[in-house]
């Protein structure tokens, strides 16, 4: 089962969206903007100039498609495109390459706000995290931001991952539905009970909604690799091992891996999928960018950290 849906913008769509997002940046600023206004202005720009992208994000948010979307040929930090646009618009803001992907991510957040099922909209901070050394990859996990997790739970249901300059890192996505299809009813029931722990009290790995759909328990799962969890007894430990194996089988399917290049972005619904990375080497490390939609600081809910 595919976990990722690819969508590629045409050059005309990319250029039109570049200009539209530049206008959003000019109108709303980039240091301490009104996050709601910027998100929805950017979402409207996407809807107007790239309706196919808008529809694809809406389908991910409303759970009508795969939990991950692979965006290609997007206006985020393409140096050649930036130079081209400055020639056409010499009075335009010239630091767009460092900010445009943030505004695009905010536009995705605006679409998510409008269409997501069972999703509480909160103020968000767009944070860019850059690795400063190579690493060997990470096992299946859920991302969250440590500061916001300490404050109010802070789990990001939706995140984006982008690569400004290209990387040899590969992101592997395993959707929950595909993994659960490999387990029996007793194992699924065990995953719904307080049978797993890291350090603190036991908790359930998955929850079943009123509509019968299963979702990851983001209130409890943190960015620790799921492999680091332990079952409360032998039966739970065996179920956890089988669940991890099922996730890895899904993730290893060729269509469920993405090696992000410049001008690409991955949008992921973490309630429906876990992800892993294969690691990256020193010469490619500085291009990797993670942007998460997370709860903002109550004192400064519109802050943007870059």
CSV table of C-alpha atoms in Angstrom, one decimal:
chain,number,residue,atom,x,y,z
A,1,UNK,CA,0.0,0.0,0.0
A,2,UNK,CA,1.4,3.4,-1.0
A,3,UNK,CA,2.0,5.8,1.9
A,4,UNK,CA,3.1,8.8,-0.2
A,5,UNK,CA,1.3,10.7,-3.0
A,6,UNK,CA,3.5,12.6,-5.4
A,7,UNK,CA,2.5,16.0,-6.9
A,8,UNK,CA,4.7,18.1,-9.2
A,9,UNK,CA,4.1,21.7,-10.1
A,10,UNK,CA,4.6,22.9,-13.6
A,11,UNK,CA,7.2,25.7,-14.1
A,12,UNK,CA,4.4,28.1,-14.8
A,13,UNK,CA,2.6,27.2,-11.5
A,14,UNK,CA,5.9,27.4,-9.6
A,15,UNK,CA,6.7,30.9,-10.9
A,16,UNK,CA,3.2,32.2,-10.3
A,17,UNK,CA,3.2,30.8,-6.7
A,18,UNK,CA,6.6,32.3,-6.1
A,19,UNK,CA,5.3,35.8,-6.9
A,20,UNK,CA,2.1,35.2,-4.9
A,21,UNK,CA,4.0,34.1,-1.8
A,22,UNK,CA,6.4,37.0,-2.2
A,23,UNK,CA,3.3,39.3,-2.0
A,24,UNK,CA,2.2,37.5,1.2
A,25,UNK,CA,5.6,38.0,2.7
A,26,UNK,CA,5.6,41.7,1.7
A,27,UNK,CA,2.1,42.2,3.2
A,28,UNK,CA,2.4,40.2,6.4
A,29,UNK,CA,6.2,40.4,7.2
A,30,UNK,CA,8.3,37.6,8.5
A,31,UNK,CA,9.6,38.2,12.0
A,32,UNK,CA,6.5,38.3,14.2
A,33,UNK,CA,3.5,38.1,11.8
A,34,UNK,CA,-0.1,37.4,12.5
A,35,UNK,CA,0.2,33.7,11.9
A,36,UNK,CA,-3.5,33.1,11.2
A,37,UNK,CA,-3.6,35.9,8.6
A,38,UNK,CA,-0.3,34.8,7.0
A,39,UNK,CA,-1.4,31.1,6.9
A,40,UNK,CA,-4.7,31.8,5.3
A,41,UNK,CA,-3.3,34.4,2.9
A,42,UNK,CA,-0.7,31.9,1.7
A,43,UNK,CA,-3.4,29.2,1.5
A,44,UNK,CA,-5.5,31.4,-0.8
A,45,UNK,CA,-2.4,32.1,-2.9
A,46,UNK,CA,-1.9,28.3,-3.3
A,47,UNK,CA,-5.6,27.9,-4.1
A,48,UNK,CA,-5.6,30.6,-6.8
A,49,UNK,CA,-2.3,29.7,-8.5
A,50,UNK,CA,-1.9,26.0,-7.8
A,51,UNK,CA,-5.4,24.5,-7.3
A,52,UNK,CA,-4.1,21.0,-7.8
A,53,UNK,CA,-1.7,21.5,-4.9
A,54,UNK,CA,-4.4,23.0,-2.8
A,55,UNK,CA,-6.7,20.0,-3.5
A,56,UNK,CA,-3.9,17.5,-2.8
A,57,UNK,CA,-3.1,19.0,0.6
A,58,UNK,CA,-6.8,19.2,1.4
A,59,UNK,CA,-7.2,15.5,0.7
A,60,UNK,CA,-4.3,14.6,3.0
A,61,UNK,CA,-5.8,16.8,5.8
A,62,UNK,CA,-9.3,15.4,5.4
A,63,UNK,CA,-7.9,11.9,5.2
A,64,UNK,CA,-9.1,11.2,1.7
A,65,UNK,CA,-5.6,10.2,0.5
A,66,UNK,CA,-2.3,8.8,1.7
A,67,UNK,CA,-0.9,10.3,4.9
A,68,UNK,CA,2.1,11.8,3.1
A,69,UNK,CA,2.4,14.2,0.1
A,70,UNK,CA,5.6,14.6,-1.9
A,71,UNK,CA,5.7,18.1,-3.4
A,72,UNK,CA,8.1,18.6,-6.3
A,73,UNK,CA,9.2,21.7,-8.2
A,74,UNK,CA,8.0,24.1,-5.5
A,75,UNK,CA,9.3,27.7,-5.0
A,76,UNK,CA,11.2,27.3,-1.7
A,77,UNK,CA,15.0,28.0,-2.1
A,78,UNK,CA,15.9,27.4,-5.7
A,79,UNK,CA,18.9,29.7,-6.3
A,80,UNK,CA,18.4,29.8,-10.1
A,81,UNK,CA,14.7,30.6,-9.7
A,82,UNK,CA,15.5,33.3,-7.2
A,83,UNK,CA,18.0,35.0,-9.5
A,84,UNK,CA,15.5,34.8,-12.4
A,85,UNK,CA,12.7,36.4,-10.3
A,86,UNK,CA,15.0,39.2,-9.1
A,87,UNK,CA,15.8,40.0,-12.7
A,88,UNK,CA,12.1,40.3,-13.5
A,89,UNK,CA,11.3,42.1,-10.2
A,90,UNK,CA,14.4,44.0,-9.1
A,91,UNK,CA,12.5,45.8,-6.3
A,92,UNK,CA,11.3,42.6,-4.8
A,93,UNK,CA,12.5,41.4,-1.4
A,94,UNK,CA,15.9,39.7,-2.0
A,95,UNK,CA,16.0,37.3,0.9
A,96,UNK,CA,13.2,35.2,-0.2
A,97,UNK,CA,15.2,32.0,-0.6
A,98,UNK,CA,15.6,31.8,3.2
A,99,UNK,CA,12.0,32.6,4.0
A,100,UNK,CA,9.8,31.4,1.1
A,101,UNK,CA,9.7,27.8,2.2
A,102,UNK,CA,8.5,29.0,5.6
A,103,UNK,CA,5.6,30.9,4.0
A,104,UNK,CA,4.8,27.9,1.8
A,105,UNK,CA,4.7,25.8,4.9
A,106,UNK,CA,2.4,28.3,6.5
A,107,UNK,CA,0.1,28.1,3.5
A,108,UNK,CA,0.0,24.3,3.9
A,109,UNK,CA,-1.0,24.9,7.5
A,110,UNK,CA,-3.8,27.2,6.4
A,111,UNK,CA,-5.2,24.5,4.2
A,112,UNK,CA,-4.8,22.0,7.0
A,113,UNK,CA,-6.7,24.3,9.3
A,114,UNK,CA,-9.6,24.4,6.9
A,115,UNK,CA,-9.9,20.7,6.0
A,116,UNK,CA,-8.4,18.5,8.7
A,117,UNK,CA,-10.5,16.0,10.5
A,118,UNK,CA,-10.4,15.9,14.3
A,119,UNK,CA,-7.7,18.6,14.5
A,120,UNK,CA,-7.4,21.4,17.0
A,121,UNK,CA,-6.0,24.5,15.4
A,122,UNK,CA,-3.4,26.2,17.6
A,123,UNK,CA,-1.0,29.1,17.1
A,124,UNK,CA,2.1,27.8,15.4
A,125,UNK,CA,5.7,28.5,15.1
A,126,UNK,CA,7.6,27.6,12.0
A,127,UNK,CA,11.0,26.3,13.0
A,128,UNK,CA,13.9,25.4,10.8
A,129,UNK,CA,16.2,22.8,12.2
A,130,UNK,CA,19.6,22.2,10.5
A,131,UNK,CA,21.8,19.2,11.2
A,132,UNK,CA,25.4,20.2,11.7
A,133,UNK,CA,27.0,16.7,11.4
A,134,UNK,CA,26.3,13.5,9.5
A,135,UNK,CA,24.3,10.8,11.1
A,136,UNK,CA,23.3,7.2,10.5
A,137,UNK,CA,19.5,7.7,10.3
A,138,UNK,CA,16.6,7.2,12.7
A,139,UNK,CA,14.2,4.4,13.3
A,140,UNK,CA,10.5,4.8,13.0
A,141,UNK,CA,9.4,7.7,15.2
A,142,UNK,CA,7.0,10.7,15.6
A,143,UNK,CA,8.5,14.2,15.7
A,144,UNK,CA,7.6,16.8,18.3
A,145,UNK,CA,9.2,20.0,19.6
A,146,UNK,CA,10.6,19.5,23.1
A,147,UNK,CA,9.8,23.0,24.4
A,148,UNK,CA,6.2,22.9,23.4
A,149,UNK,CA,5.9,19.3,24.5
A,150,UNK,CA,6.9,20.4,28.0
A,151,UNK,CA,4.3,23.2,27.9
A,152,UNK,CA,1.2,21.7,26.5
A,153,UNK,CA,1.8,18.4,24.8
A,154,UNK,CA,3.2,20.0,21.7
A,155,UNK,CA,2.9,17.0,19.4
A,156,UNK,CA,2.7,18.0,15.8
A,157,UNK,CA,0.1,16.1,13.8
A,158,UNK,CA,1.3,17.7,10.6
A,159,UNK,CA,4.9,18.3,9.7
A,160,UNK,CA,6.9,19.2,6.6
A,161,UNK,CA,10.4,18.1,5.7
A,162,UNK,CA,12.3,19.9,3.0
A,163,UNK,CA,15.9,19.9,1.6
A,164,UNK,CA,17.2,23.2,0.3
A,165,UNK,CA,20.2,21.9,-1.5
A,166,UNK,CA,19.6,18.2,-2.0
A,167,UNK,CA,20.6,15.4,0.3
A,168,UNK,CA,21.5,11.7,0.2
A,169,UNK,CA,19.1,11.1,3.1
A,170,UNK,CA,16.1,9.1,2.4
A,171,UNK,CA,12.8,9.5,4.3
A,172,UNK,CA,10.8,6.3,4.7
A,173,UNK,CA,7.0,6.5,5.5
A,174,UNK,CA,4.9,3.7,6.9
A,175,UNK,CA,1.2,4.3,7.1
A,176,UNK,CA,-0.6,2.9,10.1
A,177,UNK,CA,-3.4,1.3,8.0
A,178,UNK,CA,-0.9,-0.7,6.0
A,179,UNK,CA,0.9,-2.0,9.1
A,180,UNK,CA,-2.3,-2.9,11.0
A,181,UNK,CA,-3.5,-4.9,8.0
A,182,UNK,CA,-0.7,-7.3,8.8
A,183,UNK,CA,-1.8,-7.9,12.4
A,184,UNK,CA,-4.7,-9.9,13.8
A,185,UNK,CA,-7.6,-8.6,15.9
A,186,UNK,CA,-6.0,-9.6,19.2
A,187,UNK,CA,-2.8,-7.7,18.4
A,188,UNK,CA,-4.7,-4.6,17.4
A,189,UNK,CA,-6.8,-4.7,20.6
A,190,UNK,CA,-3.5,-5.0,22.6
A,191,UNK,CA,-2.1,-1.9,20.8
A,192,UNK,CA,-5.2,0.0,22.0
A,193,UNK,CA,-4.6,-0.8,25.7
A,194,UNK,CA,-2.2,0.7,28.2
A,195,UNK,CA,0.4,-2.0,27.5
A,196,UNK,CA,3.5,0.0,26.4
A,197,UNK,CA,5.9,2.3,28.2
A,198,UNK,CA,9.1,4.2,27.8
A,199,UNK,CA,9.8,5.5,31.3
A,200,UNK,CA,6.5,6.8,32.7
A,201,UNK,CA,3.1,5.2,33.1
A,202,UNK,CA,1.9,2.7,30.5
A,203,UNK,CA,-0.1,4.0,27.5
A,204,UNK,CA,-1.8,2.8,24.3
A,205,UNK,CA,-0.1,3.1,21.0
A,206,UNK,CA,-3.2,3.6,18.9
A,207,UNK,CA,-6.7,4.8,19.4
A,208,UNK,CA,-9.9,4.0,17.6
A,209,UNK,CA,-12.2,6.9,16.7
A,210,UNK,CA,-15.9,6.9,16.6
A,211,UNK,CA,-15.8,6.3,12.8
A,212,UNK,CA,-13.9,3.1,13.4
A,213,UNK,CA,-10.6,4.5,12.0
A,214,UNK,CA,-7.3,3.9,13.9
A,215,UNK,CA,-4.9,6.7,14.7
A,216,UNK,CA,-1.6,6.9,16.5
A,217,UNK,CA,-1.9,8.1,20.1
A,218,UNK,CA,0.0,11.4,19.6
A,219,UNK,CA,-0.8,12.5,23.2
A,220,UNK,CA,1.6,9.9,24.5
A,221,UNK,CA,4.1,9.0,21.7
A,222,UNK,CA,7.1,11.3,21.5
A,223,UNK,CA,10.1,11.6,19.3
A,224,UNK,CA,11.7,8.6,20.8
A,225,UNK,CA,12.1,5.8,18.2
A,226,UNK,CA,9.2,3.4,18.7
A,227,UNK,CA,11.7,0.7,18.9
A,228,UNK,CA,12.8,2.1,22.3
A,229,UNK,CA,9.3,1.4,23.8
A,230,UNK,CA,8.7,-1.7,25.9
A,231,UNK,CA,5.7,-3.9,26.5
A,232,UNK,CA,4.4,-4.3,30.0
A,233,UNK,CA,4.5,-8.1,29.6
A,234,UNK,CA,5.8,-10.7,27.2
A,235,UNK,CA,2.6,-10.7,25.1
A,236,UNK,CA,2.7,-6.9,24.7
A,237,UNK,CA,6.4,-7.0,23.8
A,238,UNK,CA,5.7,-9.6,21.1
A,239,UNK,CA,2.9,-7.5,19.7
A,240,UNK,CA,5.1,-4.4,19.7
A,241,UNK,CA,7.8,-6.3,17.8
A,242,UNK,CA,5.3,-7.5,15.3
A,243,UNK,CA,3.9,-4.0,14.8
A,244,UNK,CA,7.4,-2.6,14.3
A,245,UNK,CA,8.2,-5.3,11.7
A,246,UNK,CA,4.9,-4.5,9.9
A,247,UNK,CA,5.8,-0.8,9.8
A,248,UNK,CA,9.3,-1.6,8.4
A,249,UNK,CA,7.8,-3.8,5.7
A,250,UNK,CA,5.5,-1.0,4.6
A,251,UNK,CA,8.3,1.5,4.7
A,252,UNK,CA,10.7,-0.6,2.6
A,253,UNK,CA,8.3,-0.7,-0.3
A,254,UNK,CA,10.0,1.5,-3.0
A,255,UNK,CA,7.0,3.8,-3.4
A,256,UNK,CA,7.2,4.7,0.3
A,257,UNK,CA,10.6,6.3,0.3
A,258,UNK,CA,11.7,9.8,-0.8
A,259,UNK,CA,15.1,11.2,-1.3
A,260,UNK,CA,14.4,14.9,-1.2
A,261,UNK,CA,16.1,17.2,-3.6
A,262,UNK,CA,16.2,21.0,-3.8
A,263,UNK,CA,12.7,22.4,-4.5
A,264,UNK,CA,10.9,19.4,-2.9
A,265,UNK,CA,9.0,19.0,0.3
A,266,UNK,CA,7.2,16.2,2.2
A,267,UNK,CA,4.0,16.9,4.1
A,268,UNK,CA,3.1,14.2,6.7
A,269,UNK,CA,0.1,13.5,8.9
A,270,UNK,CA,1.7,11.9,11.9
A,271,UNK,CA,-1.5,10.6,13.3
A,272,UNK,CA,-1.7,8.2,10.3
A,273,UNK,CA,2.0,7.4,9.7
A,274,UNK,CA,5.4,7.1,11.3
A,275,UNK,CA,8.6,7.9,9.4
A,276,UNK,CA,12.3,7.0,9.5
A,277,UNK,CA,15.4,8.3,7.8
A,278,UNK,CA,18.4,6.5,6.4
A,279,UNK,CA,20.9,9.2,7.4
A,280,UNK,CA,23.1,11.6,5.5
A,281,UNK,CA,26.8,12.3,4.8
A,282,UNK,CA,28.8,15.4,5.7
A,283,UNK,CA,28.8,17.0,2.3
A,284,UNK,CA,25.0,17.0,2.2
A,285,UNK,CA,24.1,17.7,5.8
A,286,UNK,CA,23.5,21.4,5.7
A,287,UNK,CA,20.7,21.3,3.3
A,288,UNK,CA,18.2,19.4,5.4
A,289,UNK,CA,15.3,21.4,6.8
A,290,UNK,CA,12.5,20.4,9.1
A,291,UNK,CA,9.4,22.6,9.5
A,292,UNK,CA,6.8,21.7,12.0
A,293,UNK,CA,3.3,23.1,12.8
A,294,UNK,CA,3.3,23.3,16.6
A,295,UNK,CA,1.8,25.2,19.5
A,296,UNK,CA,3.2,28.7,19.9
A,297,UNK,CA,4.5,30.4,23.0
A,298,UNK,CA,1.6,32.0,24.8
A,299,UNK,CA,3.6,35.1,25.3
A,300,UNK,CA,4.5,35.4,21.6
A,301,UNK,CA,2.1,33.1,19.7
A,302,UNK,CA,3.2,34.5,16.3
A,303,UNK,CA,6.9,34.0,16.7
A,304,UNK,CA,8.8,32.6,13.7
A,305,UNK,CA,12.1,30.9,14.5
A,306,UNK,CA,14.5,30.4,11.6
